[in-house]
mmCIF file of C-alpha atoms and ligand atoms in Angstrom:
data_model
loop_
_atom_site.group_PDB
_atom_site.id
_atom_site.type_symbol
_atom_site.label_atom_id
_atom_site.label_comp_id
_atom_site.label_asym_id
_atom_site.label_seq_id
_atom_site.Cartn_x
_atom_site.Cartn_y
_atom_site.Cartn_z
ATOM 1 C CA MET A 207 12.896 29.515 -38.858
ATOM 2 C CA HIS A 208 12.087 29.571 -42.562
ATOM 3 C CA LEU A 209 9.698 27.063 -44.096
ATOM 4 C CA SER A 210 9.678 26.375 -47.827
ATOM 5 C CA SER A 211 6.454 26.997 -49.739
ATOM 6 C CA GLU A 212 6.286 23.253 -50.443
ATOM 7 C CA MET A 213 6.518 22.531 -46.720
ATOM 8 C CA ILE A 214 3.867 25.144 -45.865
ATOM 9 C CA GLU A 215 1.524 23.582 -48.410
ATOM 10 C CA ALA A 216 2.207 20.056 -47.124
ATOM 11 C CA ILE A 217 1.571 21.064 -43.489
ATOM 12 C CA ASN A 218 -1.634 22.810 -44.508
ATOM 13 C CA GLU A 219 -2.733 19.556 -46.172
ATOM 14 C CA GLN A 220 -1.940 17.762 -42.928
ATOM 15 C CA ILE A 221 -4.095 20.259 -41.037
ATOM 16 C CA SER A 222 -6.905 19.274 -43.370
ATOM 17 C CA TYR A 223 -6.343 15.526 -42.721
ATOM 18 C CA GLU A 224 -6.368 16.060 -38.956
ATOM 19 C CA ALA A 225 -9.575 18.105 -39.206
ATOM 20 C CA SER A 226 -11.187 15.362 -41.324
ATOM 21 C CA SER A 227 -10.066 12.722 -38.809
ATOM 22 C CA SER A 228 -11.599 14.675 -35.964
ATOM 23 C CA ASN A 229 -14.861 15.058 -37.845
ATOM 24 C CA ALA A 230 -14.877 11.385 -38.874
ATOM 25 C CA TYR A 231 -14.456 10.321 -35.230
ATOM 26 C CA ILE A 232 -17.276 12.586 -34.097
ATOM 27 C CA ALA A 233 -19.486 10.917 -36.729
ATOM 28 C CA ILE A 234 -18.478 7.437 -35.511
ATOM 29 C CA GLY A 235 -19.032 8.498 -31.895
ATOM 30 C CA SER A 236 -22.458 9.754 -32.828
ATOM 31 C CA TRP A 237 -23.323 6.486 -34.619
ATOM 32 C CA CYS A 238 -22.133 4.538 -31.535
ATOM 33 C CA GLU A 239 -24.178 6.785 -29.254
ATOM 34 C CA ARG A 240 -27.434 6.254 -31.115
ATOM 35 C CA THR A 241 -26.739 2.527 -31.547
ATOM 36 C CA GLY A 242 -26.218 2.021 -27.800
ATOM 37 C CA TYR A 243 -22.451 1.501 -27.739
ATOM 38 C CA ASP A 244 -21.736 3.870 -24.867
ATOM 39 C CA GLY A 245 -18.121 2.841 -24.235
ATOM 40 C CA SER A 246 -17.222 3.206 -27.908
ATOM 41 C CA SER A 247 -19.076 6.481 -28.197
ATOM 42 C CA ALA A 248 -17.011 7.993 -25.365
ATOM 43 C CA PHE A 249 -13.884 6.481 -26.921
ATOM 44 C CA PHE A 250 -14.469 8.060 -30.343
ATOM 45 C CA TYR A 251 -15.487 11.463 -28.955
ATOM 46 C CA GLU A 252 -12.240 11.451 -26.979
ATOM 47 C CA GLN A 253 -10.347 10.376 -30.098
ATOM 48 C CA ALA A 254 -11.901 13.331 -31.968
ATOM 49 C CA LYS A 255 -10.546 15.702 -29.292
ATOM 50 C CA GLU A 256 -7.067 14.247 -29.803
ATOM 51 C CA GLU A 257 -7.289 14.853 -33.539
ATOM 52 C CA THR A 258 -8.292 18.463 -32.896
ATOM 53 C CA THR A 259 -5.223 18.769 -30.668
ATOM 54 C CA HIS A 260 -3.070 17.410 -33.503
ATOM 55 C CA MET A 261 -4.595 19.906 -35.915
ATOM 56 C CA LEU A 262 -3.930 22.769 -33.480
ATOM 57 C CA LYS A 263 -0.299 21.717 -33.056
ATOM 58 C CA PHE A 264 0.195 22.081 -36.814
ATOM 59 C CA ILE A 265 -1.727 25.384 -36.883
ATOM 60 C CA HIS A 266 0.435 26.830 -34.085
ATOM 61 C CA TYR A 267 3.583 25.567 -35.779
ATOM 62 C CA LEU A 268 2.822 27.296 -39.080
ATOM 63 C CA ASN A 269 1.592 30.528 -37.526
ATOM 64 C CA ASN A 270 4.575 30.737 -35.165
ATOM 65 C CA ALA A 271 6.900 30.189 -38.119
ATOM 66 C CA GLY A 272 5.499 33.338 -39.725
ATOM 67 C CA SER A 273 3.404 31.400 -42.252
ATOM 68 C CA GLU A 274 -0.359 31.184 -42.588
ATOM 69 C CA ALA A 275 -2.259 28.149 -41.344
ATOM 70 C CA ILE A 276 -5.282 27.564 -43.557
ATOM 71 C CA ILE A 277 -8.388 26.402 -41.704
ATOM 72 C CA PRO A 278 -9.983 23.924 -44.100
ATOM 73 C CA ALA A 279 -13.521 23.104 -45.186
ATOM 74 C CA ILE A 280 -14.312 19.514 -44.267
ATOM 75 C CA ASP A 281 -16.215 16.899 -46.306
ATOM 76 C CA LYS A 282 -19.213 15.214 -44.705
ATOM 77 C CA PRO A 283 -17.908 12.071 -42.966
ATOM 78 C CA ILE A 284 -19.367 8.549 -43.128
ATOM 79 C CA GLY A 285 -22.188 8.362 -40.596
ATOM 80 C CA ASN A 286 -23.262 4.713 -40.635
ATOM 81 C CA PHE A 287 -21.418 1.449 -40.064
ATOM 82 C CA GLU A 288 -22.518 -2.146 -40.447
ATOM 83 C CA SER A 289 -21.001 -3.167 -37.109
ATOM 84 C CA LEU A 290 -18.858 -1.924 -34.232
ATOM 85 C CA GLU A 291 -15.958 -3.897 -35.656
ATOM 86 C CA ALA A 292 -16.389 -2.130 -39.026
ATOM 87 C CA ALA A 293 -16.270 1.229 -37.240
ATOM 88 C CA PHE A 294 -12.980 0.318 -35.545
ATOM 89 C CA ARG A 295 -11.566 -1.076 -38.806
ATOM 90 C CA PHE A 296 -12.420 2.246 -40.448
ATOM 91 C CA GLY A 297 -10.590 3.970 -37.572
ATOM 92 C CA LEU A 298 -7.481 1.810 -38.027
ATOM 93 C CA GLU A 299 -7.396 2.404 -41.785
ATOM 94 C CA SER A 300 -7.814 6.122 -41.222
ATOM 95 C CA GLU A 301 -4.883 6.124 -38.750
ATOM 96 C CA GLN A 302 -2.741 4.179 -41.218
ATOM 97 C CA LYS A 303 -3.430 6.812 -43.886
ATOM 98 C CA VAL A 304 -2.522 9.609 -41.452
ATOM 99 C CA SER A 305 0.693 7.774 -40.499
ATOM 100 C CA LYS A 306 1.617 7.661 -44.178
ATOM 101 C CA THR A 307 1.083 11.421 -44.584
ATOM 102 C CA ILE A 308 3.179 12.078 -41.444
ATOM 103 C CA TYR A 309 5.985 9.901 -42.835
ATOM 104 C CA ASP A 310 5.786 11.827 -46.123
ATOM 105 C CA LEU A 311 6.208 15.065 -44.141
ATOM 106 C CA VAL A 312 9.216 13.581 -42.337
ATOM 107 C CA ASP A 313 10.704 12.582 -45.706
ATOM 108 C CA LEU A 314 10.160 16.085 -47.078
ATOM 109 C CA SER A 315 11.721 17.763 -44.017
ATOM 110 C CA SER A 316 14.706 15.441 -44.258
ATOM 111 C CA LYS A 317 15.108 16.064 -47.993
ATOM 112 C CA GLN A 318 14.958 19.828 -47.415
ATOM 113 C CA LYS A 319 17.290 19.711 -44.388
ATOM 114 C CA ASP A 320 14.490 21.408 -42.467
ATOM 115 C CA TYR A 321 15.645 20.233 -39.024
ATOM 116 C CA SER A 322 13.104 22.294 -37.150
ATOM 117 C CA THR A 323 10.155 20.605 -38.861
ATOM 118 C CA TYR A 324 11.896 17.241 -38.688
ATOM 119 C CA SER A 325 12.218 17.585 -34.919
ATOM 120 C CA PHE A 326 8.652 18.894 -34.537
ATOM 121 C CA LEU A 327 7.310 15.840 -36.413
ATOM 122 C CA GLN A 328 8.925 13.253 -34.135
ATOM 123 C CA TRP A 329 6.089 13.590 -31.609
ATOM 124 C CA PHE A 330 3.595 12.728 -34.348
ATOM 125 C CA VAL A 331 5.582 9.671 -35.448
ATOM 126 C CA THR A 332 5.380 8.292 -31.896
ATOM 127 C CA GLU A 333 1.734 9.296 -31.571
ATOM 128 C CA GLN A 334 0.765 7.512 -34.787
ATOM 129 C CA THR A 335 2.474 4.322 -33.631
ATOM 130 C CA GLU A 336 0.440 4.482 -30.412
ATOM 131 C CA GLU A 337 -2.795 5.151 -32.285
ATOM 132 C CA GLU A 338 -2.324 2.224 -34.656
ATOM 133 C CA ILE A 339 -1.479 -0.094 -31.744
ATOM 134 C CA LEU A 340 -4.576 1.114 -29.908
ATOM 135 C CA PHE A 341 -6.919 0.328 -32.810
ATOM 136 C CA GLN A 342 -5.210 -3.004 -33.532
ATOM 137 C CA THR A 343 -5.543 -3.977 -29.865
ATOM 138 C CA ILE A 344 -9.257 -3.230 -29.939
ATOM 139 C CA LEU A 345 -9.802 -5.088 -33.224
ATOM 140 C CA GLN A 346 -8.014 -8.136 -31.759
ATOM 141 C CA LYS A 347 -10.742 -8.298 -29.113
ATOM 142 C CA PHE A 348 -13.286 -9.309 -31.751
ATOM 143 C CA ASP A 349 -11.159 -12.375 -32.593
ATOM 144 C CA LEU A 350 -10.534 -13.131 -28.923
ATOM 145 C CA ILE A 351 -13.945 -12.497 -27.361
ATOM 146 C CA GLY A 352 -16.275 -12.909 -30.326
ATOM 147 C CA ARG A 353 -18.786 -11.114 -32.493
ATOM 148 C CA ASP A 354 -22.111 -12.171 -30.977
ATOM 149 C CA LYS A 355 -24.187 -9.562 -29.155
ATOM 150 C CA LEU A 356 -22.861 -10.346 -25.680
ATOM 151 C CA ALA A 357 -19.237 -10.330 -26.857
ATOM 152 C CA VAL A 358 -19.657 -7.009 -28.644
ATOM 153 C CA TYR A 359 -21.341 -5.576 -25.540
ATOM 154 C CA GLN A 360 -18.382 -6.686 -23.416
ATOM 155 C CA ILE A 361 -15.896 -5.181 -25.872
ATOM 156 C CA ASP A 362 -17.824 -1.924 -25.867
ATOM 157 C CA GLN A 363 -17.821 -1.823 -22.073
ATOM 158 C CA SER A 364 -14.066 -2.519 -21.909
ATOM 159 C CA LEU A 365 -13.141 0.476 -24.058
ATOM 160 C CA SER A 366 -12.820 3.131 -21.399
ATOM 161 C CA ALA A 367 -10.322 0.905 -19.563
ATOM 162 C CA ILE A 368 -8.320 0.321 -22.753
ATOM 163 C CA ARG A 369 -8.007 4.055 -23.388
ATOM 164 C CA SER A 370 -6.868 4.806 -19.841
ATOM 165 C CA GLN A 371 -4.254 2.013 -20.070
ATOM 166 C CA VAL A 372 -2.839 3.555 -23.240
ATOM 167 C CA VAL A 373 -2.911 7.063 -21.750
ATOM 168 C CA SER A 374 -1.093 5.953 -18.610
ATOM 169 C CA LYS A 375 1.482 4.142 -20.758
ATOM 170 C CA GLN A 376 2.044 7.360 -22.723
ATOM 171 C CA GLN A 377 2.378 9.299 -19.473
ATOM 172 C CA LEU A 378 4.960 6.798 -18.264
ATOM 173 C CA LEU A 379 6.869 7.321 -21.502
ATOM 174 C CA GLY A 380 6.548 11.086 -21.064
ATOM 175 C CA GLN A 381 4.635 11.562 -24.308
ATOM 176 C CA GLN A 382 1.702 13.578 -22.950
HETATM 177 FE FE1 FEO B 1202 -3.888 12.837 -35.808
HETATM 178 FE FE2 FEO B 1202 -4.626 10.030 -35.296
HETATM 179 O O1 FEO B 1202 -3.987 11.217 -36.476
#
């Protein structure tokens, strides 16, 4: 398998985005933890682990293709949010940006007739769809249940169940 220098550079950029996502989710999890949102804290720490897994998949892919994966420096993430809803909105927007960079990689692999990378990326396309749905589903809860203290508490407490529903759906679809 031979990767073009443009593709190697683009995948290394993606490694950097995944690392930043992981760090950003740890920062949100930490904010949730000190604010008292236990369900959300566990949710975001788990989300951070998933992003690290994504980063590692790209690292393995480059290294196994005989290229060099560059382990990036990471900017300090945002550490404070005005509300739990704002934290989840930040998460959704971050996922949407990552989806866009994945689609750009798919476009590049298609343009270059790099079928190996194209095939490798399909897992990420599905994963990003799931991630966006997950965040949208959680954000919907604020419209459905409310934004007063009790409602936000209930949403926070429901988060571990939401994650396990999504995970079991992915398992059913054979994606994990
Ligand atoms: Fe790895 Fe959720 O982007």
